[in-house]
mmCIF file of C-alpha atoms in Angstrom:
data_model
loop_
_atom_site.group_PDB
_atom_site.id
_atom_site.type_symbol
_atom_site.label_atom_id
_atom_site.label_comp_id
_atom_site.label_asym_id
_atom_site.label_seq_id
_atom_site.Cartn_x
_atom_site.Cartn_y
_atom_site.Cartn_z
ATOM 1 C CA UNK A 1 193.218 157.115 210.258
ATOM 2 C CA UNK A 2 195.921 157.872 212.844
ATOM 3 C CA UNK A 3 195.011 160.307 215.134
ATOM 4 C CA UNK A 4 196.938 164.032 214.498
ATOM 5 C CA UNK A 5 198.184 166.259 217.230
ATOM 6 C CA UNK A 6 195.889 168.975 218.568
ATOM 7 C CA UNK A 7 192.994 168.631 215.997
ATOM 8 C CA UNK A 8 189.345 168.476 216.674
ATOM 9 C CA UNK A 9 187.615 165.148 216.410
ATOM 10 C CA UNK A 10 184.105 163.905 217.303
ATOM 11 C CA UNK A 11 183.917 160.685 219.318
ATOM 12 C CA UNK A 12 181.179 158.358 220.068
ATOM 13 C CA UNK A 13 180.461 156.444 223.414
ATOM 14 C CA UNK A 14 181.958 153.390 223.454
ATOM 15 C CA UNK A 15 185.882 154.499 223.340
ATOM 16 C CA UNK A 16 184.943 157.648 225.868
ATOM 17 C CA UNK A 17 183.543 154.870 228.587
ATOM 18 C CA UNK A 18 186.555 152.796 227.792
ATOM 19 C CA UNK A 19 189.312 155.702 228.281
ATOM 20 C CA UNK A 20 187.323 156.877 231.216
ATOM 21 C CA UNK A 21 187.122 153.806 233.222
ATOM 22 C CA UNK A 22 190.853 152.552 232.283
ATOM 23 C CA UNK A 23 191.913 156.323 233.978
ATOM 24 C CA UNK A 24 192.817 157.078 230.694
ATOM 25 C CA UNK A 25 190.722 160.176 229.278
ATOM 26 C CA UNK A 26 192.983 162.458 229.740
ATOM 27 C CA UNK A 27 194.568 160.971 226.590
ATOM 28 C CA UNK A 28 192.304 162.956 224.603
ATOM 29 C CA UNK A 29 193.001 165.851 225.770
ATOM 30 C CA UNK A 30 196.707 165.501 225.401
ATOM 31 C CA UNK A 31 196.241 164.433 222.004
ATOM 32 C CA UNK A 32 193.585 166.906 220.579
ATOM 33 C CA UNK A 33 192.728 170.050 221.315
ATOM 34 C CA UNK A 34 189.218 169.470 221.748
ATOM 35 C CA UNK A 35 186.558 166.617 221.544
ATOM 36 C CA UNK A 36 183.265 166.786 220.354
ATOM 37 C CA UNK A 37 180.134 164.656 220.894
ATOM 38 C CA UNK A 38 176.686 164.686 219.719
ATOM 39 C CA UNK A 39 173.783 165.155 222.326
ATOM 40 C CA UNK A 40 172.986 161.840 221.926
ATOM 41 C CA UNK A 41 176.411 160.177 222.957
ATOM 42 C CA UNK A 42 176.067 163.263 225.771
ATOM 43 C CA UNK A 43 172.849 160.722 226.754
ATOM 44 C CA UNK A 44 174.562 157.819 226.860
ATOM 45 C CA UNK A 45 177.345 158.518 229.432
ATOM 46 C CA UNK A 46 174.713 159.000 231.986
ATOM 47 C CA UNK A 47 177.125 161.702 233.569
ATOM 48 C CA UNK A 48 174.967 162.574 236.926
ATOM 49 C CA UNK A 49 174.649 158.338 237.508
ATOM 50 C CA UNK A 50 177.260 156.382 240.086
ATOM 51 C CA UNK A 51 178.567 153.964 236.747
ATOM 52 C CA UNK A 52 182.248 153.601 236.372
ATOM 53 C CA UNK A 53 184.226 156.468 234.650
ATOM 54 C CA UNK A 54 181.347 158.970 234.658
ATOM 55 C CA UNK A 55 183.011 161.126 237.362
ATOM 56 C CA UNK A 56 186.073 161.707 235.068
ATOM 57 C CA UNK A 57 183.738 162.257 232.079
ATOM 58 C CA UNK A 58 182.060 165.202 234.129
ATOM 59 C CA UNK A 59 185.205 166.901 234.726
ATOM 60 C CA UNK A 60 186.246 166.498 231.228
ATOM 61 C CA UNK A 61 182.983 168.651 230.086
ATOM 62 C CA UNK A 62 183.368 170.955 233.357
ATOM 63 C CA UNK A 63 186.744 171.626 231.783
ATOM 64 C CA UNK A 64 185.441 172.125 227.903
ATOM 65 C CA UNK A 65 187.790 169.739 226.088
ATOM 66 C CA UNK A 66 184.793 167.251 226.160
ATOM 67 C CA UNK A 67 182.214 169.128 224.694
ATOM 68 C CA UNK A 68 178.509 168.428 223.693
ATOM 69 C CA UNK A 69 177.038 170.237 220.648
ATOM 70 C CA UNK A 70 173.946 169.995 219.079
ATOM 71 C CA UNK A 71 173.737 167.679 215.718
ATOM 72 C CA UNK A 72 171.531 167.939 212.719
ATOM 73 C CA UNK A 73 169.242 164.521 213.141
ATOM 74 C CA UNK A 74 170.801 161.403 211.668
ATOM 75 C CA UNK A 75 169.836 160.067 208.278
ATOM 76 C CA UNK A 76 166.930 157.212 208.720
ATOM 77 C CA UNK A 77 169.456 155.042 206.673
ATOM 78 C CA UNK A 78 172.019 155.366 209.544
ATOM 79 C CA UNK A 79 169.447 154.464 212.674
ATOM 80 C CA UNK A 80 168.399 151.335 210.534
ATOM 81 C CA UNK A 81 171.384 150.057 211.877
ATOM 82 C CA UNK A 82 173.127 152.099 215.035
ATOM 83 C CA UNK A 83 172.026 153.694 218.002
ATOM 84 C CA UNK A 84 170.896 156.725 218.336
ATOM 85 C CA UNK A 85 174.540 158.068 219.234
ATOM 86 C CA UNK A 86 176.288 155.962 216.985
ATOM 87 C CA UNK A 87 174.129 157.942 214.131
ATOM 88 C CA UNK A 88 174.560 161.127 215.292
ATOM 89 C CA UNK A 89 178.419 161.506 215.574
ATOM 90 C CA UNK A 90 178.846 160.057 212.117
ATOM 91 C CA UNK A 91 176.469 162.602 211.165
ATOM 92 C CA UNK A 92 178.392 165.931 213.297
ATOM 93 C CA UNK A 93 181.397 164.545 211.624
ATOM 94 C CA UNK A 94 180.508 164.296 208.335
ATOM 95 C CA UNK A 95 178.618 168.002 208.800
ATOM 96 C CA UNK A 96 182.182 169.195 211.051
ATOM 97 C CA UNK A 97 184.104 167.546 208.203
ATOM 98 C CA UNK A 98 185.884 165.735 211.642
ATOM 99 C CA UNK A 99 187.806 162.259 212.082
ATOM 100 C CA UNK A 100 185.611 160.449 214.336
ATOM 101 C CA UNK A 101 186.547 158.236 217.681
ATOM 102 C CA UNK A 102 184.575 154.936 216.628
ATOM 103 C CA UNK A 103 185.009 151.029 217.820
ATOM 104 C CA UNK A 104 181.817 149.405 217.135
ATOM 105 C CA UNK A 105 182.558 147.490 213.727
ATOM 106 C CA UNK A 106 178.608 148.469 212.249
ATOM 107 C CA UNK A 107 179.536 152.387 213.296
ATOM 108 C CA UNK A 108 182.634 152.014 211.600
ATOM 109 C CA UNK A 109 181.262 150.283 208.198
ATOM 110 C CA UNK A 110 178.451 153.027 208.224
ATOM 111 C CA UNK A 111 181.300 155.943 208.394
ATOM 112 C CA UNK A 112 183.548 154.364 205.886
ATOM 113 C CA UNK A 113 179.969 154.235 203.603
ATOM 114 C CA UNK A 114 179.677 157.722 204.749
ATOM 115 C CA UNK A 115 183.012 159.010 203.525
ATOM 116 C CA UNK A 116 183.873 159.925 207.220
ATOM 117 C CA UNK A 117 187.468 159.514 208.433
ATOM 118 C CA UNK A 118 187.695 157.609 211.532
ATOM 119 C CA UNK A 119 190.017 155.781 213.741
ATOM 120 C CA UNK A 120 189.668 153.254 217.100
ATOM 121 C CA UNK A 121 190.344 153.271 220.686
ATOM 122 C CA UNK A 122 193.527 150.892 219.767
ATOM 123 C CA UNK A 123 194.963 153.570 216.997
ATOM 124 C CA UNK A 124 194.218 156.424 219.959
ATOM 125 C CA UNK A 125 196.322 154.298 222.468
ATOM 126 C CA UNK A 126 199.012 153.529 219.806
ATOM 127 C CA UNK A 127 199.539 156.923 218.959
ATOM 128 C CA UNK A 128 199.856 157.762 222.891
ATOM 129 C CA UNK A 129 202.630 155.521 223.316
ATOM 130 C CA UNK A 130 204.485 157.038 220.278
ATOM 131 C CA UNK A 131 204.373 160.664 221.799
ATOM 132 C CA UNK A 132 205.622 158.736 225.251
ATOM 133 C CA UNK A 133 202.003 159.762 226.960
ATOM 134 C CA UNK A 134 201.985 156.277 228.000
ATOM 135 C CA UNK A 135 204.897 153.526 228.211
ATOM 136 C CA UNK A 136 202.245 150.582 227.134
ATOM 137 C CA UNK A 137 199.495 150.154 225.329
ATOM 138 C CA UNK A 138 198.830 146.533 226.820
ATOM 139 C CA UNK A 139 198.003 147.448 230.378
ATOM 140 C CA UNK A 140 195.319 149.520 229.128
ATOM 141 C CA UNK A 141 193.865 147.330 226.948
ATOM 142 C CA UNK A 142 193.864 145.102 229.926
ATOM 143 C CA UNK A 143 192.356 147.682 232.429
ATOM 144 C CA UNK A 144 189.998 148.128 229.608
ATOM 145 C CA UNK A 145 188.956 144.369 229.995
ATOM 146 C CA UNK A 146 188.664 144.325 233.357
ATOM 147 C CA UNK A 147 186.315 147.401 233.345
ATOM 148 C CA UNK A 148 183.659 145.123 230.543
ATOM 149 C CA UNK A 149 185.299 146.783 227.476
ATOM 150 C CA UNK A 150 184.923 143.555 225.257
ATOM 151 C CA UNK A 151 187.915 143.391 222.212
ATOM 152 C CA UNK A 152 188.390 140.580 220.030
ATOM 153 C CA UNK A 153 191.435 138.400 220.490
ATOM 154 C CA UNK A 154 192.542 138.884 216.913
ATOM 155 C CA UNK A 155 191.979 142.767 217.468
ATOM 156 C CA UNK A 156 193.893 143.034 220.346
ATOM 157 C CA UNK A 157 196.945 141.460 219.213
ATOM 158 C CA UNK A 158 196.531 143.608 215.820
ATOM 159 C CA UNK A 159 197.071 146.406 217.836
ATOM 160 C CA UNK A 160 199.758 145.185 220.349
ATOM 161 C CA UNK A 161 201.562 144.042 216.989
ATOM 162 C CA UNK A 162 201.194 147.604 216.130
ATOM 163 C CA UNK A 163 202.306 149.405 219.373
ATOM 164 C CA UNK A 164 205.554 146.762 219.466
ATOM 165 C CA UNK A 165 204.293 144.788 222.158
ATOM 166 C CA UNK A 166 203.858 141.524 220.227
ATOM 167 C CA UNK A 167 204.173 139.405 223.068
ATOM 168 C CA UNK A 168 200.848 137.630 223.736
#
């Protein structure tokens, strides 16, 4: 799923640590109108701790377009497999009827098994550059890197084939 202009979605950790440490959070809220997270994902920023991008996710829920709300408790199918987090934002967006922010491949296989419409970190960036929010998509992806945000070769060029920079 692409993501659409000034919707709601629900996102899990993994992509809010990655915009947040590339300085590149503020995507979301250009791009949606608000974002959603389960109290467990809320958990596993570790806002109030010194690690990398946690500052910027403060202000984000200081400012409400990063929002924590409570979630009915995950189905015991879905924790056989995820985290705790993982689990519960599949299960606020299949309850919010929401597209979720996903990039870990056995979150994304439980969604699709879910019926839950979802899209990456990589789509989120692609769909910045379109609406001109940012010129590149590479020198995030790098930035992402650099911060520990691990990406498969083969992923990473899918999307830089996608975003037109198929230069690698």
């Amino acid at each position: 799923m692409k993501p659409n202009d000034r919707q709601l979605i629900i996102a899990d950790t993994g992509p809010l640590i990655a915009l947040a440490v590339s300085g590149q959070l503020k995507l979301l809220q250009q791009l949606f109108e608000q974002t959603l997270i389960p109290e467990a994902v809320l958990n596993e920023l570790c806002i109030s701790s010194s690690r990398p991008g946690a500052v910027a996710l403060a202000s984000a829920l200081d400012a409400g377009w990063l929002r924590a709300v409570a979630s009915e408790p995950p189905a015991k199918r879905l924790l056989r497999t995820l985290d705790q987090g993982e689990a519960e934002a599949i299960t606020l967006a299949g309850h919010q009827n929401l597209p979720l922010l996903i990039d870990e491949a056995r979150g994304r296989i439980a969604a699709r098994k879910e019926g839950i419409k979802f899209f990456g970190t990589g789509a989120l960036l692609i769909q910045a550059k379109r609406q001109k929010l940012i010129p590149e998509v590479k020198p995030v992806l790098d930035q992402m890197k650099a911060s520990g945000y691990r990406i498969s070769p083969p992923l990473r060029q899918e999307i830089l084939d996608r975003a037109g920079e198929a230069f690698e």
